[in-house]
Amino acid sequence: MVHYPAWDQDEARSIVSGLSHLEGATLPILHALQEEFGYIDPQVVPLIAEALNLSRADVHGTISFYHDFRTAPPPRKIVKLCRAEACQALGCDAVVDELAREHGIVVDEHGGPEKAVVETVYCLGNCALGPSALVEGELLGRVDADHIAALCGARQ
Amino acid sequence: MSEAIRIFVPIDAAALSVGAEAVAQAIAREAQARGLAVEIVRNGSRGMLWLEPMVEVETPEGRIAYGPVAGRDVAALFEAGFQSGGAHKLRLGPVDQLDWLKRQQRLTFERVGVTDPLSLADYRAHDGLKGLEKALSLTGAEIVEEVRESGLRGRGGAGFPTGIKWKTVHDAKADQKYIVCNADEGDSGTFADRMLMEGDPFLLIEGMTIAAIAVGATKGYIYLRSEYPHAHTALRRAILKARNAGLLGASVLGSGKAFELEVRLGAGAYICGEETSLLESLEGKRAIVRAKPPIPALQGLFGKPTIVNNVLSFAAVPWILTHGAKAYADYGMGRSRGTLPVQLGGNIKRGGLIELAFGISLREIIEDLGGGTLSGRPIRAVQVGGPLGAYLTAGQLDTPMDYEALAGIKAMLGHGGIVVFDDNVDMAKQARFAFEFCAKESCGKCTPCRIGATRGVELVDKIIAGTERPKNLAVLRDLNKLMTDASLCAMGGLTPMPVMSALNHFFEDFDRPPAERLPLAAE
């Protein structure tokens, strides 16, 4: 389990200034902030805009475009479950149904920072050993609903 | 004291996903307990993914494979003397003689699974850097000509001749040029880029460096999808080692030519596999597709001339330079020259990576090499070329893997991914998914894609529900034609391909009485 420190505007400022020399620095900065704090607090937007000579709208637009970036503290744990075609062929939709029916876990439903969440992702590059999931950087093959539920810490 | 026994346990993400780490640890523990000196090498995967974790032991008779090995098997393996190639029910035999590998022509993947991916010494010992050394003895124009002559076409999916793209960038005059690797392998059913980046990252670095030398670029980026954390680690470590060894930096192998390389992570947007939106993303913006022209070769990253190629395109180049364009072009058929790393996935008994000359039939891959479905049920549909590729029937499997042959049956080769479905698949649901995926991942710039995908989901729902079916089928065909003709990029332009193929080949799934159907999950 990953623990993140609370948002710290001074620390955020130093992350921004440490990377602002890069070409096209926006994504590296956003990734670095999310890696540090688990999310990107909207109060960092003016800092990035100023450091990179962009409008705040540009920075906000970039943050909101990408699925990966979160603007609120992350859930306790994120289990990314692949639901693309290769995993569909191996019954990932049945896993999703069983999670809801047997374990009370609704995929893509966020229950606040104390809860684990199962998120849909499209392809983890493990298409011959699906259904697949990615949990805190670890790739898992041939998963089933019980396995996913156990990762989430049982019934919620 | 005898030398340490070398045991290979893959570090490839697919192998790790089924327990390779636990196996490596168990081998280390067990060897220590038995007082045996072992050197555990973490290699890439050979691509026989149903046998992972596949462990290899170096013996005087060559490397002997065992698999699939679980942590709990390890003690019994030592007991059976596997450290010297001993008999055990998991013993597969000498790895070089396994039928699945013997039937392949591995050029790009020649080192993957063989070497330690992060050992530059191992890379050199297995013919690494010969292509770059050759390139450094040629002029830029000569390198470009060699690539053109090889017949190499972009492996990302579009199949554009790589040499022509390179020539355009070579001939462009600019103060700065860029080399960009599209490693945003988002198509379901594809994993060759991932396996190559994890299993032989120096090859990608070498290929990109040759491109840089050829066209006079001094800066390169690998745009990697964030769903590939293992590849990210491998690339970062390999780039660091390459820089420390003088392979990258101010003077590539002492040539006086500079090339700097950096990995950049995407952030979960499928559209970034489209080259112009990838460039926008690298520039730090929303990944909105650009209109072409201008082409990226002339106005690419930050408006400068840029080569954007797929991982496998760059990775094919060192072999071409080492062995000559003709040797590469001798593989393949028609206008598809060289080899194609095919990725076999979905409901398949023996899935994995198969590198072969163009021209092998889908049936040979799926039935002979793949062994049919994992479920043991009949094959009903096969999707080739990712989420934007066509669904083919079991009757169409005699089509050869070739750009033109697949285009001839209104399908596409794409990045070489094959996803197999058994007879449980509901093709109306698959057609709906194609639209749903497009609606989620559309960048939103052009109307046919942004609005069309959403209308498409609604239409398929109505057809499934039996609402004015003939009229809605007519509208669906019309919508598909419009998206094909009027979308700005392949996302909107090719989403109709899976939809129309499902509709044309599997019409019965769109024509069932609605009552038979289970209710669809609500949006």
Short mmCIF file of C-alpha atoms in Angstrom, two decimals, chain A residues 22-28 31 54 58 60-62 64-69 80 82-90 93 97 108 120-130 132 134 137-142, chain B residues 13-14 17 49 178 186-191 194 221 225-228 230 264-269 281-287 302 344-347 351-352 374 383 387 391 419-421 429-430 433 437 440-441:
data_model
loop_
_atom_site.label_atom_id
_atom_site.label_comp_id
_atom_site.label_asym_id
_atom_site.label_seq_id
_atom_site.Cartn_x
_atom_site.Cartn_y
_atom_site.Cartn_z
CA LEU A 22 12.53 20.42 -19.75
CA GLU A 23 11.12 20.71 -23.25
CA GLY A 24 7.36 20.18 -23.02
CA ALA A 25 7.61 20.01 -19.24
CA THR A 26 3.90 19.86 -18.43
CA LEU A 27 3.39 16.08 -18.38
CA PRO A 28 6.64 15.32 -16.51
CA HIS A 31 3.44 12.95 -13.23
CA LEU A 54 1.28 29.16 -20.18
CA ASP A 58 -3.85 25.54 -20.90
CA HIS A 60 -6.12 22.91 -16.60
CA GLY A 61 -6.92 21.66 -20.11
CA THR A 62 -3.96 19.32 -20.07
CA SER A 64 -8.38 17.31 -17.49
CA PHE A 65 -7.62 15.64 -20.83
CA TYR A 66 -5.77 12.58 -19.52
CA HIS A 67 -7.43 9.68 -17.71
CA ASP A 68 -4.44 9.17 -15.40
CA PHE A 69 -4.46 12.54 -13.68
CA LYS A 80 -6.71 -1.48 -12.71
CA CYS A 82 -8.24 -4.62 -18.20
CA ARG A 83 -11.52 -4.62 -20.11
CA ALA A 84 -10.23 -4.46 -23.69
CA GLU A 85 -10.94 -7.04 -26.38
CA ALA A 86 -8.31 -9.66 -25.54
CA CYS A 87 -9.47 -9.76 -21.92
CA GLN A 88 -13.12 -9.68 -23.07
CA ALA A 89 -12.37 -12.87 -25.00
CA LEU A 90 -11.38 -14.42 -21.66
CA ASP A 93 -17.00 -8.82 -18.27
CA ASP A 97 -20.46 -8.83 -13.03
CA ASP A 108 -15.22 2.46 -11.56
CA THR A 120 -11.33 0.05 -15.97
CA VAL A 121 -8.21 0.21 -18.11
CA TYR A 122 -7.84 -0.68 -21.77
CA CYS A 123 -4.96 -3.06 -22.34
CA LEU A 124 -2.04 -3.82 -20.08
CA GLY A 125 -0.09 -5.66 -22.78
CA ASN A 126 -0.69 -9.08 -21.22
CA CYS A 127 -3.12 -10.25 -23.87
CA ALA A 128 -2.12 -13.93 -23.93
CA LEU A 129 -2.53 -14.37 -20.17
CA GLY A 130 -5.73 -12.43 -19.44
CA SER A 132 -5.19 -8.97 -16.43
CA LEU A 134 -2.31 -3.87 -12.59
CA GLY A 137 2.90 -1.34 -10.43
CA GLU A 138 2.53 -5.12 -10.32
CA LEU A 139 1.01 -6.90 -13.33
CA LEU A 140 -1.25 -9.89 -12.67
CA GLY A 141 -2.42 -12.44 -15.22
CA ARG A 142 -5.31 -14.95 -15.22
CA ALA B 13 5.98 -8.34 -17.21
CA ALA B 14 3.88 -11.21 -18.63
CA SER B 17 2.18 -11.63 -13.97
CA LEU B 49 3.65 -17.06 -22.76
CA TYR B 178 13.90 15.14 -33.50
CA GLY B 186 -2.54 0.91 -26.78
CA ASP B 187 -4.14 -1.65 -29.10
CA SER B 188 -5.63 -4.55 -27.24
CA GLY B 189 -3.98 -7.76 -28.38
CA THR B 190 -0.57 -6.19 -28.92
CA PHE B 191 2.44 -6.51 -26.66
CA ARG B 194 6.45 -4.01 -24.49
CA TYR B 221 12.07 10.93 -27.08
CA ARG B 225 2.26 4.55 -22.24
CA SER B 226 1.86 4.72 -18.49
CA GLU B 227 0.30 1.24 -18.41
CA TYR B 228 3.81 -0.20 -18.95
CA HIS B 230 8.10 -2.48 -16.26
CA ARG B 264 8.40 10.40 -21.52
CA LEU B 265 5.32 8.83 -19.97
CA GLY B 266 1.86 9.15 -21.43
CA ALA B 267 -1.12 9.44 -19.14
CA GLY B 268 -3.71 6.91 -20.19
CA ALA B 269 -4.98 8.39 -23.45
CA SER B 281 1.22 15.39 -25.75
CA LEU B 282 5.02 15.53 -25.81
CA GLU B 283 4.72 19.29 -26.11
CA GLY B 284 2.68 19.23 -22.89
CA LYS B 285 -0.73 19.88 -24.38
CA ARG B 286 -4.06 18.11 -24.63
CA ALA B 287 -3.48 15.31 -27.10
CA PHE B 302 7.85 21.83 -31.66
CA LEU B 344 -1.38 -13.97 -30.44
CA GLY B 345 -3.79 -13.37 -27.58
CA GLY B 346 -7.34 -13.57 -26.30
CA ASN B 347 -8.98 -16.97 -26.00
CA GLY B 351 -0.54 -17.41 -26.93
CA GLY B 352 2.54 -15.28 -27.25
CA LEU B 374 -8.10 -21.93 -24.49
CA GLN B 383 -9.91 -9.60 -34.48
CA PRO B 387 -9.59 -2.30 -31.58
CA TYR B 391 -13.46 -9.13 -36.99
CA VAL B 419 -7.29 -11.72 -30.67
CA VAL B 420 -9.23 -14.97 -30.76
CA PHE B 421 -12.84 -15.36 -29.55
CA LYS B 429 -21.92 -6.43 -28.17
CA GLN B 430 -18.43 -6.24 -29.72
CA PHE B 433 -17.91 -1.81 -27.61
CA PHE B 437 -14.30 2.77 -26.81
CA LYS B 440 -14.34 7.35 -24.48
CA GLU B 441 -11.03 7.85 -26.25
#
